[in-house]
PDB file of C-alpha atoms in Angstrom:
ATOM      1  CA  UNK M  18      90.581 103.714 132.773  1.00 83.00           C
ATOM      2  CA  UNK M  19      88.369 104.783 135.391  1.00 83.00           C
ATOM      3  CA  UNK M  20      87.369 108.029 133.593  1.00 85.00           C
ATOM      4  CA  UNK M  21      86.794 105.989 130.181  1.00 90.00           C
ATOM      5  CA  UNK M  22      84.256 103.367 132.067  1.00 91.00           C
ATOM      6  CA  UNK M  23      82.852 106.302 134.032  1.00 88.00           C
ATOM      7  CA  UNK M  24      82.028 107.798 130.425  1.00 90.00           C
ATOM      8  CA  UNK M  25      80.911 104.468 129.077  1.00 92.00           C
ATOM      9  CA  UNK M  26      78.338 103.929 131.848  1.00 90.00           C
ATOM     10  CA  UNK M  27      77.361 107.519 131.783  1.00 87.00           C
ATOM     11  CA  UNK M  28      76.401 107.345 127.989  1.00 89.00           C
ATOM     12  CA  UNK M  29      74.945 104.066 128.365  1.00 90.00           C
ATOM     13  CA  UNK M  30      72.600 105.546 131.312  1.00 86.00           C
ATOM     14  CA  UNK M  31      71.720 108.360 129.324  1.00 84.00           C
ATOM     15  CA  UNK M  32      70.920 106.134 126.363  1.00 86.00           C
ATOM     16  CA  UNK M  33      68.702 103.897 128.134  1.00 84.00           C
ATOM     17  CA  UNK M  34      66.432 106.883 129.261  1.00 80.00           C
ATOM     18  CA  UNK M  35      66.550 109.062 126.254  1.00 78.00           C
ATOM     19  CA  UNK M  36      67.627 106.949 123.436  1.00 78.00           C
ATOM     20  CA  UNK M  37      69.431 108.435 120.397  1.00 79.00           C
ATOM     21  CA  UNK M  38      69.349 111.985 122.096  1.00 80.00           C
ATOM     22  CA  UNK M  39      72.828 110.795 123.430  1.00 86.00           C
ATOM     23  CA  UNK M  40      74.134 111.707 119.832  1.00 89.00           C
ATOM     24  CA  UNK M  41      72.828 115.392 120.590  1.00 86.00           C
ATOM     25  CA  UNK M  42      74.881 115.450 123.932  1.00 88.00           C
ATOM     26  CA  UNK M  43      77.996 114.273 122.386  1.00 92.00           C
ATOM     27  CA  UNK M  44      77.703 116.492 119.441  1.00 93.00           C
ATOM     28  CA  UNK M  45      77.047 119.752 121.436  1.00 92.00           C
ATOM     29  CA  UNK M  46      79.918 118.475 124.060  1.00 93.00           C
ATOM     30  CA  UNK M  47      82.063 118.065 121.000  1.00 94.00           C
ATOM     31  CA  UNK M  48      81.230 121.591 119.516  1.00 95.00           C
ATOM     32  CA  UNK M  49      81.701 123.481 122.857  1.00 94.00           C
ATOM     33  CA  UNK M  50      84.970 121.591 123.761  1.00 95.00           C
ATOM     34  CA  UNK M  51      86.468 122.738 120.429  1.00 95.00           C
ATOM     35  CA  UNK M  52      85.032 126.112 120.969  1.00 96.00           C
ATOM     36  CA  UNK M  53      86.581 126.405 124.595  1.00 94.00           C
ATOM     37  CA  UNK M  54      89.915 125.555 123.128  1.00 94.00           C
ATOM     38  CA  UNK M  55      89.539 128.306 120.350  1.00 94.00           C
ATOM     39  CA  UNK M  56      88.304 130.922 122.918  1.00 94.00           C
ATOM     40  CA  UNK M  57      91.396 130.040 125.135  1.00 93.00           C
ATOM     41  CA  UNK M  58      93.777 130.384 122.384  1.00 92.00           C
ATOM     42  CA  UNK M  59      92.726 133.588 120.858  1.00 90.00           C
ATOM     43  CA  UNK M  60      93.669 136.609 122.756  1.00 87.00           C
ATOM     44  CA  UNK M  61      91.553 139.201 120.961  1.00 92.00           C
ATOM     45  CA  UNK M  62      88.531 140.126 122.890  1.00 91.00           C
ATOM     46  CA  UNK M  63      86.193 140.523 119.354  1.00 94.00           C
ATOM     47  CA  UNK M  64      87.246 136.725 118.576  1.00 94.00           C
ATOM     48  CA  UNK M  65      86.761 135.542 121.868  1.00 94.00           C
ATOM     49  CA  UNK M  66      83.363 137.052 122.047  1.00 95.00           C
ATOM     50  CA  UNK M  67      82.568 135.586 118.447  1.00 96.00           C
ATOM     51  CA  UNK M  68      83.096 132.165 119.610  1.00 96.00           C
ATOM     52  CA  UNK M  69      81.413 132.672 122.931  1.00 96.00           C
ATOM     53  CA  UNK M  70      78.458 133.616 121.093  1.00 96.00           C
ATOM     54  CA  UNK M  71      78.784 130.993 118.690  1.00 96.00           C
ATOM     55  CA  UNK M  72      78.812 128.471 121.305  1.00 96.00           C
ATOM     56  CA  UNK M  73      75.653 130.334 123.122  1.00 95.00           C
ATOM     57  CA  UNK M  74      73.606 129.934 119.694  1.00 95.00           C
ATOM     58  CA  UNK M  75      74.464 126.286 119.469  1.00 94.00           C
ATOM     59  CA  UNK M  76      73.565 125.429 122.782  1.00 93.00           C
ATOM     60  CA  UNK M  77      70.592 127.599 123.302  1.00 93.00           C
ATOM     61  CA  UNK M  78      69.298 126.868 119.597  1.00 92.00           C
ATOM     62  CA  UNK M  79      69.529 122.972 120.050  1.00 88.00           C
ATOM     63  CA  UNK M  80      67.662 123.710 123.429  1.00 87.00           C
ATOM     64  CA  UNK M  81      64.785 125.708 121.831  1.00 86.00           C
ATOM     65  CA  UNK M  82      64.950 123.465 118.645  1.00 85.00           C
ATOM     66  CA  UNK M  83      64.224 120.012 120.815  1.00 80.00           C
ATOM     67  CA  UNK M  84      61.872 121.267 123.462  1.00 80.00           C
ATOM     68  CA  UNK M  85      59.935 123.946 122.162  1.00 79.00           C
ATOM     69  CA  UNK M  86      59.950 124.042 118.165  1.00 78.00           C
ATOM     70  CA  UNK M  87      56.631 121.942 118.440  1.00 77.00           C
ATOM     71  CA  UNK M  88      54.978 124.446 120.826  1.00 79.00           C
ATOM     72  CA  UNK M  89      56.084 127.297 118.561  1.00 81.00           C
ATOM     73  CA  UNK M  90      54.468 126.001 115.458  1.00 79.00           C
ATOM     74  CA  UNK M  91      51.442 124.738 116.898  1.00 77.00           C
ATOM     75  CA  UNK M  92      50.656 128.053 118.601  1.00 81.00           C
ATOM     76  CA  UNK M  93      51.526 129.746 115.304  1.00 79.00           C
ATOM     77  CA  UNK M  94      48.871 127.717 113.563  1.00 77.00           C
ATOM     78  CA  UNK M  95      46.462 128.714 116.453  1.00 80.00           C
ATOM     79  CA  UNK M  96      47.390 132.482 116.117  1.00 85.00           C
ATOM     80  CA  UNK M  97      47.158 132.384 112.279  1.00 82.00           C
ATOM     81  CA  UNK M  98      43.631 130.260 112.668  1.00 77.00           C
ATOM     82  CA  UNK M  99      45.260 128.113 110.057  1.00 72.00           C
ATOM     83  CA  UNK M 100      43.204 124.976 109.030  1.00 70.00           C
ATOM     84  CA  UNK M 101      45.964 122.660 109.445  1.00 68.00           C
ATOM     85  CA  UNK M 102      46.063 119.964 112.030  1.00 69.00           C
ATOM     86  CA  UNK M 103      48.414 120.553 115.020  1.00 63.00           C
ATOM     87  CA  UNK M 104      51.792 119.118 114.429  1.00 62.00           C
ATOM     88  CA  UNK M 105      53.271 116.195 116.426  1.00 64.00           C
ATOM     89  CA  UNK M 106      56.809 115.830 115.639  1.00 59.00           C
ATOM     90  CA  UNK M 107      57.725 112.958 117.814  1.00 55.00           C
ATOM     91  CA  UNK M 108      61.322 114.400 118.191  1.00 53.00           C
ATOM     92  CA  UNK M 109      63.700 112.341 120.048  1.00 52.00           C
ATOM     93  CA  UNK M 110      62.867 112.051 123.527  1.00 54.00           C
ATOM     94  CA  UNK M 111      65.339 114.949 125.306  1.00 66.00           C
ATOM     95  CA  UNK M 112      65.291 113.979 128.770  1.00 70.00           C
ATOM     96  CA  UNK M 113      68.115 116.200 130.346  1.00 74.00           C
ATOM     97  CA  UNK M 114      68.954 118.090 127.421  1.00 79.00           C
ATOM     98  CA  UNK M 115      68.240 121.609 129.515  1.00 82.00           C
ATOM     99  CA  UNK M 116      70.520 120.070 132.132  1.00 83.00           C
ATOM    100  CA  UNK M 117      73.644 119.283 129.940  1.00 83.00           C
ATOM    101  CA  UNK M 118      73.300 122.515 127.903  1.00 88.00           C
ATOM    102  CA  UNK M 119      73.179 124.772 131.196  1.00 88.00           C
ATOM    103  CA  UNK M 120      76.390 122.916 132.174  1.00 88.00           C
ATOM    104  CA  UNK M 121      78.318 123.296 128.917  1.00 91.00           C
ATOM    105  CA  UNK M 122      77.192 126.814 128.869  1.00 93.00           C
ATOM    106  CA  UNK M 123      78.673 127.271 132.725  1.00 91.00           C
ATOM    107  CA  UNK M 124      81.676 125.538 131.363  1.00 92.00           C
ATOM    108  CA  UNK M 125      82.044 128.066 128.163  1.00 94.00           C
ATOM    109  CA  UNK M 126      81.320 131.096 130.614  1.00 93.00           C
ATOM    110  CA  UNK M 127      84.076 129.873 132.968  1.00 91.00           C
ATOM    111  CA  UNK M 128      86.415 129.472 129.888  1.00 93.00           C
ATOM    112  CA  UNK M 129      85.348 132.987 128.433  1.00 93.00           C
ATOM    113  CA  UNK M 130      85.715 134.825 131.831  1.00 91.00           C
ATOM    114  CA  UNK M 131      89.020 132.892 132.321  1.00 89.00           C
ATOM    115  CA  UNK M 132      87.654 131.542 135.804  1.00 89.00           C
ATOM    116  CA  UNK M 133      89.330 128.177 134.528  1.00 86.00           C
ATOM    117  CA  UNK M 134      93.053 128.795 133.833  1.00 83.00           C
ATOM    118  CA  UNK M 135      92.983 126.257 130.768  1.00 87.00           C
ATOM    119  CA  UNK M 136      90.149 124.286 129.395  1.00 89.00           C
ATOM    120  CA  UNK M 137      90.260 120.785 129.676  1.00 89.00           C
ATOM    121  CA  UNK M 138      92.833 119.062 127.473  1.00 91.00           C
ATOM    122  CA  UNK M 139      91.448 115.425 127.397  1.00 91.00           C
ATOM    123  CA  UNK M 140      87.987 115.047 125.669  1.00 93.00           C
ATOM    124  CA  UNK M 141      87.244 111.922 127.805  1.00 92.00           C
ATOM    125  CA  UNK M 142      87.438 113.926 130.819  1.00 90.00           C
ATOM    126  CA  UNK M 143      85.378 116.672 129.591  1.00 91.00           C
ATOM    127  CA  UNK M 144      82.720 114.673 128.113  1.00 92.00           C
ATOM    128  CA  UNK M 145      82.703 112.412 131.550  1.00 89.00           C
ATOM    129  CA  UNK M 146      82.291 115.868 133.270  1.00 87.00           C
ATOM    130  CA  UNK M 147      79.412 116.728 131.003  1.00 86.00           C
ATOM    131  CA  UNK M 148      77.632 113.346 131.189  1.00 84.00           C
ATOM    132  CA  UNK M 149      78.243 112.044 134.775  1.00 79.00           C
ATOM    133  CA  UNK M 150      75.278 110.063 135.344  1.00 76.00           C
ATOM    134  CA  UNK M 151      74.658 110.801 139.104  1.00 72.00           C
ATOM    135  CA  UNK M 152      73.797 114.393 138.569  1.00 72.00           C
ATOM    136  CA  UNK M 153      72.703 114.238 134.844  1.00 65.00           C
ATOM    137  CA  UNK M 154      68.957 114.306 135.741  1.00 63.00           C
ATOM    138  CA  UNK M 155      68.649 115.498 139.284  1.00 63.00           C
ATOM    139  CA  UNK M 156      71.467 118.121 139.441  1.00 64.00           C
ATOM    140  CA  UNK M 157      73.042 120.177 140.884  1.00 70.00           C
ATOM    141  CA  UNK M 158      74.821 121.819 137.837  1.00 71.00           C
ATOM    142  CA  UNK M 159      78.250 121.388 138.944  1.00 73.00           C
ATOM    143  CA  UNK M 160      80.743 123.826 137.943  1.00 77.00           C
ATOM    144  CA  UNK M 161      83.570 122.599 135.998  1.00 78.00           C
ATOM    145  CA  UNK M 162      86.195 123.965 138.848  1.00 76.00           C
ATOM    146  CA  UNK M 163      84.486 121.582 141.054  1.00 78.00           C
ATOM    147  CA  UNK M 164      84.102 118.413 139.105  1.00 76.00           C
ATOM    148  CA  UNK M 165      86.738 118.290 136.806  1.00 77.00           C
ATOM    149  CA  UNK M 166      89.630 118.362 139.334  1.00 75.00           C
ATOM    150  CA  UNK M 167      88.227 115.132 140.757  1.00 77.00           C
ATOM    151  CA  UNK M 168      87.553 113.576 137.446  1.00 78.00           C
ATOM    152  CA  UNK M 169      91.388 114.085 136.676  1.00 80.00           C
ATOM    153  CA  UNK M 170      92.704 113.485 140.211  1.00 77.00           C
ATOM    154  CA  UNK M 171      94.270 110.231 141.375  1.00 79.00           C
ATOM    155  CA  UNK M 172      92.224 107.553 142.664  1.00 76.00           C
ATOM    156  CA  UNK M 173      93.444 106.023 146.089  1.00 81.00           C
ATOM    157  CA  UNK M 174      91.538 102.944 147.061  1.00 81.00           C
ATOM    158  CA  UNK M 175      91.980 101.799 150.771  1.00 89.00           C
ATOM    159  CA  UNK M 176      90.068  99.464 153.222  1.00 91.00           C
ATOM    160  CA  UNK M 177      88.404 102.559 154.748  1.00 92.00           C
ATOM    161  CA  UNK M 178      87.059 103.908 151.597  1.00 88.00           C
ATOM    162  CA  UNK M 179      85.667 100.423 150.754  1.00 92.00           C
ATOM    163  CA  UNK M 180      84.252 100.085 153.898  1.00 94.00           C
ATOM    164  CA  UNK M 181      82.511 103.359 154.044  1.00 93.00           C
ATOM    165  CA  UNK M 182      81.249 102.864 150.463  1.00 92.00           C
ATOM    166  CA  UNK M 183      79.614  99.632 151.345  1.00 95.00           C
ATOM    167  CA  UNK M 184      78.060 101.035 154.486  1.00 96.00           C
ATOM    168  CA  UNK M 185      76.678 103.813 152.584  1.00 95.00           C
ATOM    169  CA  UNK M 186      75.068 101.046 149.979  1.00 94.00           C
ATOM    170  CA  UNK M 187      73.887  98.841 153.073  1.00 95.00           C
ATOM    171  CA  UNK M 188      72.215 101.930 154.508  1.00 94.00           C
ATOM    172  CA  UNK M 189      70.829 103.313 151.260  1.00 91.00           C
ATOM    173  CA  UNK M 190      69.083  99.806 150.421  1.00 92.00           C
ATOM    174  CA  UNK M 191      67.570  99.636 154.092  1.00 92.00           C
ATOM    175  CA  UNK M 192      66.106 102.884 153.527  1.00 91.00           C
ATOM    176  CA  UNK M 193      64.717 101.883 150.286  1.00 88.00           C
ATOM    177  CA  UNK M 194      63.278  98.703 151.217  1.00 89.00           C
ATOM    178  CA  UNK M 195      62.275  99.497 154.794  1.00 88.00           C
ATOM    179  CA  UNK M 196      61.109 103.310 154.538  1.00 88.00           C
ATOM    180  CA  UNK M 197      60.526 103.987 150.859  1.00 83.00           C
ATOM    181  CA  UNK M 198      58.543 100.883 149.796  1.00 73.00           C
ATOM    182  CA  UNK M 199      57.151 100.365 153.220  1.00 69.00           C
TER     183      UNK M 199
END
């Protein structure tokens, strides 16, 4: 339940800042989730490499399309001295696309190099790892070997953790309102 709620909040957060691009995040995450399983289950190096390259092609191709297609087309129009007006695609806002693409590429590399014993079996956990909102925009890019065990781990709540959490919230609020806004 905790991971499902984290995932919902992460996707809502991403939707609020980036709109429909959340579907791009889900599509790329789904493809890499399935490709990672395929890489893991295949023992032939040539087939593993093929799926690895397919994943890189999808991820990097998406990044290039969403971030740079307008730039490339307009520069091509300049170079060829075309009489056409520069194009404004008004593509979907892609805030954070580089971050989650690099994060999913990192995961695929870990699976391909067998740094991860087994790829994540639970799609909710994987999507939560990829879209985790506290570091979606600012980073750092966390490795799957660091964050996935925390996502899968048992959550134990006691008075000490609740008190510590409330203390950090109060200190953060004081810094925000007394120092930052001053």
